[in-house]
Coordinates of C-alpha atoms in Angstrom, one line a residue:
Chain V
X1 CA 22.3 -16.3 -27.7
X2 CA 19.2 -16.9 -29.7
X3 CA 18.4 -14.0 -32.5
X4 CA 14.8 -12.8 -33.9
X5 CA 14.4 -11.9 -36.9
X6 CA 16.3 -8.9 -37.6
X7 CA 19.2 -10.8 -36.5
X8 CA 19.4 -9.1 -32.8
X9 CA 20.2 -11.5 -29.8
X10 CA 18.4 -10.7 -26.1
X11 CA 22.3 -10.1 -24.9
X12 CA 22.7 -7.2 -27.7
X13 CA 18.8 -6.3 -27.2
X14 CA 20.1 -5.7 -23.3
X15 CA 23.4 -3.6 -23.8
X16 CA 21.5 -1.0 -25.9
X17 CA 18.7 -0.7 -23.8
X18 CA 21.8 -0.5 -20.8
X19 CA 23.2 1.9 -23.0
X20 CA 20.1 4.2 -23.6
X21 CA 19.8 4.3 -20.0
X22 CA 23.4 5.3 -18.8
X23 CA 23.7 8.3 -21.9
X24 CA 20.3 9.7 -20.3
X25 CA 22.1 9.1 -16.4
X26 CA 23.5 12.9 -16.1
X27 CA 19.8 14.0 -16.7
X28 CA 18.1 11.7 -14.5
X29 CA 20.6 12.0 -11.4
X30 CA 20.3 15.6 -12.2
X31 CA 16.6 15.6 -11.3
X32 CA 16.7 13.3 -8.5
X33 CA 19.1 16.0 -6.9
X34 CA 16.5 19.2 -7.5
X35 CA 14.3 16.3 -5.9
X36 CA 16.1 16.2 -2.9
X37 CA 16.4 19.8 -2.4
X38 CA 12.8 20.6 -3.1
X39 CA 11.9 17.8 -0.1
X40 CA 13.9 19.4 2.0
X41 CA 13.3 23.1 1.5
X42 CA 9.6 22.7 0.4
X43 CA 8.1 21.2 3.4
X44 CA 5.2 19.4 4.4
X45 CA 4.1 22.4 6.6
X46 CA 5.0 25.3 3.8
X47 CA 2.6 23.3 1.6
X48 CA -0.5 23.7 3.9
X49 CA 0.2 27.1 4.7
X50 CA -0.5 28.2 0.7
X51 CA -4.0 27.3 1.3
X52 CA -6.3 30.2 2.3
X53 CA -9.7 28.3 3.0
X54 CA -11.4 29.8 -0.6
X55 CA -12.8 26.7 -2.4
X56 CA -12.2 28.5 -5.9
X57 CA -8.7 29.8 -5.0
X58 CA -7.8 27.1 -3.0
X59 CA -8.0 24.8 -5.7
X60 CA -5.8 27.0 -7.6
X61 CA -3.6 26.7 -5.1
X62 CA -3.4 23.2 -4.5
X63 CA -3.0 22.5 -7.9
X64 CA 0.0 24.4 -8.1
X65 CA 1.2 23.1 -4.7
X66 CA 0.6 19.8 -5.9
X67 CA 2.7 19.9 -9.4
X68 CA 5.8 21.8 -6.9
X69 CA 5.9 18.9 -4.5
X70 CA 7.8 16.2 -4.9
X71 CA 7.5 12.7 -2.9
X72 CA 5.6 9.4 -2.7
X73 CA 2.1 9.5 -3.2
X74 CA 1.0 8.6 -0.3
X75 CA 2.3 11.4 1.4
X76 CA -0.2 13.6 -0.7
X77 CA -3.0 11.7 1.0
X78 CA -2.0 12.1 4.4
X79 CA -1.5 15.7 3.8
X80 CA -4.8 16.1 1.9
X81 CA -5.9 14.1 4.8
X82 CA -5.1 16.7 7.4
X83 CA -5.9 19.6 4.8
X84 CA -9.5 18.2 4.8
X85 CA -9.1 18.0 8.3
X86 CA -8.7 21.7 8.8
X87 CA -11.6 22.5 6.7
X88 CA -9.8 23.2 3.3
X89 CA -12.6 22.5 0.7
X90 CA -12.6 18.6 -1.0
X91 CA -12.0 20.7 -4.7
X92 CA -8.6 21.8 -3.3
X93 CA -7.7 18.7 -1.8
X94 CA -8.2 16.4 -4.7
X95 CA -6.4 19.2 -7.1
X96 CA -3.3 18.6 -4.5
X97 CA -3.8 14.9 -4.2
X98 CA -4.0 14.7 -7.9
X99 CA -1.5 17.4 -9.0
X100 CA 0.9 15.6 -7.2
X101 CA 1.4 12.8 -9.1
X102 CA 0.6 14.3 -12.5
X103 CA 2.7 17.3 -12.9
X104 CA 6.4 17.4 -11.9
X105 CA 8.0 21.0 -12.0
X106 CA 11.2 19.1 -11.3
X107 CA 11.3 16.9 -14.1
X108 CA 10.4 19.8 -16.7
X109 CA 14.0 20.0 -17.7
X110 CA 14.7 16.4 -18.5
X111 CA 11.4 16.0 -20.0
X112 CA 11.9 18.8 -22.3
X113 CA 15.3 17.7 -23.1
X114 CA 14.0 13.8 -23.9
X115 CA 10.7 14.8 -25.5
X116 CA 11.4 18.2 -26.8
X117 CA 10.6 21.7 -25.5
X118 CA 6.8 21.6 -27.5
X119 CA 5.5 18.6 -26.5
X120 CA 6.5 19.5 -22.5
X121 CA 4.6 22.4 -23.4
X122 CA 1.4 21.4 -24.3
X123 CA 1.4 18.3 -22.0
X124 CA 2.0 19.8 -18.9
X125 CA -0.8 23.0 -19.7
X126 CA -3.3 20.1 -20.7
X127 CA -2.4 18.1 -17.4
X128 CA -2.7 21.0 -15.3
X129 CA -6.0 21.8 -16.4
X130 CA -7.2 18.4 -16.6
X131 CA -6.2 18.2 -12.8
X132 CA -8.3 21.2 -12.3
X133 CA -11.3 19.7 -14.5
X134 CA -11.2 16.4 -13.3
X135 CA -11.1 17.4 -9.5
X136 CA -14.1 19.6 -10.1
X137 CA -15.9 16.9 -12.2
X138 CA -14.9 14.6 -9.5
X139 CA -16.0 16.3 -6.1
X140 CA -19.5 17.5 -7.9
X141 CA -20.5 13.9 -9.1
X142 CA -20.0 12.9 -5.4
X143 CA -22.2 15.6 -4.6
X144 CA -24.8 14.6 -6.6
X145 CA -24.8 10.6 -6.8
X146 CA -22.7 10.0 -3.3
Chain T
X1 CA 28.4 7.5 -26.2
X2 CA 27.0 10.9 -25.7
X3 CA 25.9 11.8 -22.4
X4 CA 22.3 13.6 -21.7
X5 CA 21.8 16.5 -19.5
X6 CA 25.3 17.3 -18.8
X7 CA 24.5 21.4 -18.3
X8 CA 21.3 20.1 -16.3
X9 CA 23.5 18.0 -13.8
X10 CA 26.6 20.9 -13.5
X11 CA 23.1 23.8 -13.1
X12 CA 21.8 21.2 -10.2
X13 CA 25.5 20.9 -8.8
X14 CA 25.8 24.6 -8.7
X15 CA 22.6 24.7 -6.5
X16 CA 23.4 22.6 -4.2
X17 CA 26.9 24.3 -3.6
X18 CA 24.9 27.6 -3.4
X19 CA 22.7 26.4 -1.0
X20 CA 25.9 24.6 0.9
X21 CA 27.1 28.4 1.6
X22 CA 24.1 29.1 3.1
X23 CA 22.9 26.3 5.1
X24 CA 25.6 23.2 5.7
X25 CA 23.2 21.0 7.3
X26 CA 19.9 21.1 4.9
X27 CA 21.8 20.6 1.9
X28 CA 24.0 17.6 2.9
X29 CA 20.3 16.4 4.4
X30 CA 19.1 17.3 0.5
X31 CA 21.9 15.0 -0.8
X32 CA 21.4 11.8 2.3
X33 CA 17.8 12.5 0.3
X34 CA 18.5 12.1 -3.3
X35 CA 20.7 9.5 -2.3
X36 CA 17.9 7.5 -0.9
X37 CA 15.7 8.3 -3.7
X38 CA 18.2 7.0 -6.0
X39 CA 18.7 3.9 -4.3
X40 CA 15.0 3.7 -4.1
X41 CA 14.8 3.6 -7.4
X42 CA 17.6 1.2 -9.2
X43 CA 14.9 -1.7 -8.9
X44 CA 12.8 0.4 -11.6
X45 CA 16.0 1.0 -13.8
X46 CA 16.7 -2.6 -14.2
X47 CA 13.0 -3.2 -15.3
X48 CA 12.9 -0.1 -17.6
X49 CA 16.1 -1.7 -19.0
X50 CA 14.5 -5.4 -19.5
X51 CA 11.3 -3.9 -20.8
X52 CA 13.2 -2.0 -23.4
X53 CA 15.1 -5.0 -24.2
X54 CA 12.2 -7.2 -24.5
X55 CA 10.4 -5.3 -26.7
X56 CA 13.2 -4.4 -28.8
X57 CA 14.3 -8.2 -29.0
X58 CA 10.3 -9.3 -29.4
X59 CA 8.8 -6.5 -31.6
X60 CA 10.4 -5.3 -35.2
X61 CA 10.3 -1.7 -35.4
X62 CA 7.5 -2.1 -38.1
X63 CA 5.2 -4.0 -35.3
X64 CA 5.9 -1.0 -32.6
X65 CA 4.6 1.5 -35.1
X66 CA 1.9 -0.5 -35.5
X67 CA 0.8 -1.5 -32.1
X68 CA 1.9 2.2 -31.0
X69 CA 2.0 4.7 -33.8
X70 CA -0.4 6.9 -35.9
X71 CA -2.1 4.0 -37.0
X72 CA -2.4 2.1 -33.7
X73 CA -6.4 3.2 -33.0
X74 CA -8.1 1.8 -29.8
X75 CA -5.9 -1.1 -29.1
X76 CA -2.5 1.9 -28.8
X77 CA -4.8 3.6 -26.1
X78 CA -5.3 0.6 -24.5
X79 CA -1.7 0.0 -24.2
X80 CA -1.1 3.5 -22.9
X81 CA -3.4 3.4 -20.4
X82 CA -3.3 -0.1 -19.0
X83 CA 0.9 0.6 -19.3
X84 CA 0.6 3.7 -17.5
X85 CA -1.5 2.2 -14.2
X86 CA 0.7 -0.7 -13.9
X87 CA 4.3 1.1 -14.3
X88 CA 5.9 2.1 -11.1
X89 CA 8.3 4.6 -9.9
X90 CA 9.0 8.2 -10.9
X91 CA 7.9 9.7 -14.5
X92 CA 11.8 10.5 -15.2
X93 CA 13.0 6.6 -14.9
X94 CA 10.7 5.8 -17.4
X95 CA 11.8 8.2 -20.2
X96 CA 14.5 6.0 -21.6
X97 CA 12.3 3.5 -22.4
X98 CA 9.5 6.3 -23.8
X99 CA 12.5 7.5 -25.9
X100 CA 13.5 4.4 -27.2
X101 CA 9.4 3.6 -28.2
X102 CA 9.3 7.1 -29.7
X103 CA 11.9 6.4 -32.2
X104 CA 10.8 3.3 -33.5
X105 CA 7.2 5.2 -34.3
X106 CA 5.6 5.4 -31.0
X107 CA 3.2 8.7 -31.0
X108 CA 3.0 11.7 -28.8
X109 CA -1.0 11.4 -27.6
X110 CA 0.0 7.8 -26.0
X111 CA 3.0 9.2 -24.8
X112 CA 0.2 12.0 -22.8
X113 CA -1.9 9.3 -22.0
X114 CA 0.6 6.9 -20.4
X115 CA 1.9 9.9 -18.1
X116 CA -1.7 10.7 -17.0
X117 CA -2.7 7.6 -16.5
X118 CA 0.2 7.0 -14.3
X119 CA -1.8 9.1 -11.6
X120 CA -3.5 5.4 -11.4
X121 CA -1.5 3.7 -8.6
X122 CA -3.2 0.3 -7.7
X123 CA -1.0 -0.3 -4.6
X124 CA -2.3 3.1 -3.1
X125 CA -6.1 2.1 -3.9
X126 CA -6.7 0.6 -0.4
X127 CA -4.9 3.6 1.1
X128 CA -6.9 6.2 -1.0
X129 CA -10.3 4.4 0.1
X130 CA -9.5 4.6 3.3
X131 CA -8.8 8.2 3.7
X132 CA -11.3 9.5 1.0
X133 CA -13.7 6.6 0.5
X134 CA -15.0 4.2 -2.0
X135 CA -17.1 6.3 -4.3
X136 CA -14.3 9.0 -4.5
X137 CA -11.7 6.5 -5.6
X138 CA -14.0 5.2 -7.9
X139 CA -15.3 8.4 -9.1
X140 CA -11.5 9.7 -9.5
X141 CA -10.5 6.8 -10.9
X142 CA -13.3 7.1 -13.9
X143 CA -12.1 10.8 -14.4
X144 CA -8.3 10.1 -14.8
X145 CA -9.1 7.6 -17.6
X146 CA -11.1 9.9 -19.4
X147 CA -8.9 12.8 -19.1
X148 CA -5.8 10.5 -20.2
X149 CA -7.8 9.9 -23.3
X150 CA -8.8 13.5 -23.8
X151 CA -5.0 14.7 -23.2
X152 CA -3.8 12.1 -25.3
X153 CA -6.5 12.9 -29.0
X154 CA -5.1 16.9 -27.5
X155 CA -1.8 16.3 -27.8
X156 CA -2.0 14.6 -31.2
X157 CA -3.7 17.4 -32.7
X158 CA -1.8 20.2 -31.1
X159 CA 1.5 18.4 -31.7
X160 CA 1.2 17.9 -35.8
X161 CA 4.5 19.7 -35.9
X162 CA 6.5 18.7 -32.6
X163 CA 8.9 16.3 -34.3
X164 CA 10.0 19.2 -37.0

């Protein structure tokens, strides 16, 4: 197998990056089983019953909802869908939507453990209240330009 | 080899034989699920595992830190972000490879930025127009690159002192 420069082949280049991968494996099947319990004793219908049809509170609330759930994205946008449906303000809705995919209480464990307790921290207070800035900034640009 | 988030896996274990006293049929229902996720998600290992190579095989250590570390300026945000809209699967199956970056000198604000920007997905676009229209994707879109920026400069001030 052909080497670069430092003298490491695409064969040896593999079996460390194999190797990184299966040391980290009791972290990472760890969270994908607090995943599987939190879709199925944090449902769909628990979610939308948090919400309390107050556009400040509510998008409190569906930030936090957002960073507990767990699940493909899509499902947040059926469900913020529906949410919108029943009259729950757009703030709170895009808070959930966004929430969702941007905070993970789930993965808080594994990320402090693989990025240190600190930076987990700080990340995950900034992303929550970028998610409540951004979803804010979003909804009252389309209010004014949409 | 040393294993990773041994006490994490035997704390999760513990649960789900907790919750296995209490309700038989939601907790083997929780495990069918993890098991699906997993298997959902063994395509995104292998790619984490040829990016890594690649990289490792293409780039010197020296290059990483400069395309990626302190020094990296607007072209290391521009990594960050376009890497973060194009990467698929869940945050955690990516942390291997983030790991791996970090110690060959990648730094903590791109690190920020590449997790927000993952809120990006391309493939959900079309779906996210069509429950919440054009402008709002559009708008949203515009605010998530921003505030991946923002989080990212954040982060690299506040966390001076996070690799003591």
């Amino acid at each position: 197998m052909k080497r670069n420069d430092e003298g490491l082949s695409f064969g040896k280049a593999l079996k460390q990056a194999m190797m990184g991968l299966v040391s980290m494996m009791p972290m990472i099947l760890a969270v994908i089983g607090l995943v599987g319990l939190f879709q199925t004793f944090v449902t769909k219908e628990m979610l939308a019953s948090l919400f309390t049809g107050d556009p400040v509170k509510d998008t409190l609330i569906g930030t936090v909802a957002g960073g507990i759930a767990v699940g493909q994205a899509l499902i947040s946008y059926i469900l913020g869908g529906e949410l919108l449906e029943q009259g729950i303000s757009m703030y709170a809705v895009t808070a959930f939507i966004l929430a969702w995919v941007t905070l993970g209480v789930v993965q808080l464990p594994a990320e402090a453990e693989v990025l240190g307790v600190r930076f987990t921290v700080y990340r995950n207070i900034l992303a929550f209240v970028s998610t409540l800035l951004v979803s804010i900034a979003t909804v009252w640009t389309l209010g004014v330009f949409g | 080899m040393k294993f990773r988030g041994l006490r994490l896996l035997a704390a999760v274990g513990a649960a789900y034989a907790l919750f296995y006293l209490f309700n038989v049929d939601k907790t083997v229902l929780a495990l069918h699920k993890s098991g699906a996720v997993l298997a959902k998600i063994l395509p995104i290992f292998l790619l984490v595992i040829g990016f890594t190579a690649l990289i490792n095989y293409l780039l010197k250590p020296k290059e990483i830190a400069s395309h990626l570390g302190e020094g990296s300026g607007v072209k290391g945000w521009a990594i960050a972000l376009t890497a973060g809209i194009i990467s698929h699967g869940p945050m955690y199956a990516w942390y291997p490879m983030v790991e791996d970056l970090k110690r060959h000198g990648l730094k903590n604000g791109l690190i920020a930025t590449f997790f927000y920007a993952r809120s990006i997905k391309i493939p959900l676009l079309p779906i996210m127009i069509d429950y919440f229209g054009f402008a709002f994707t559009a708008i949203l879109t515009f605010y998530i690159l921003a505030a991946s920026v923002i989080q990212g400069l954040l982060i690299d001030w506040l966390c001076r002192k996070c690799n003591d």
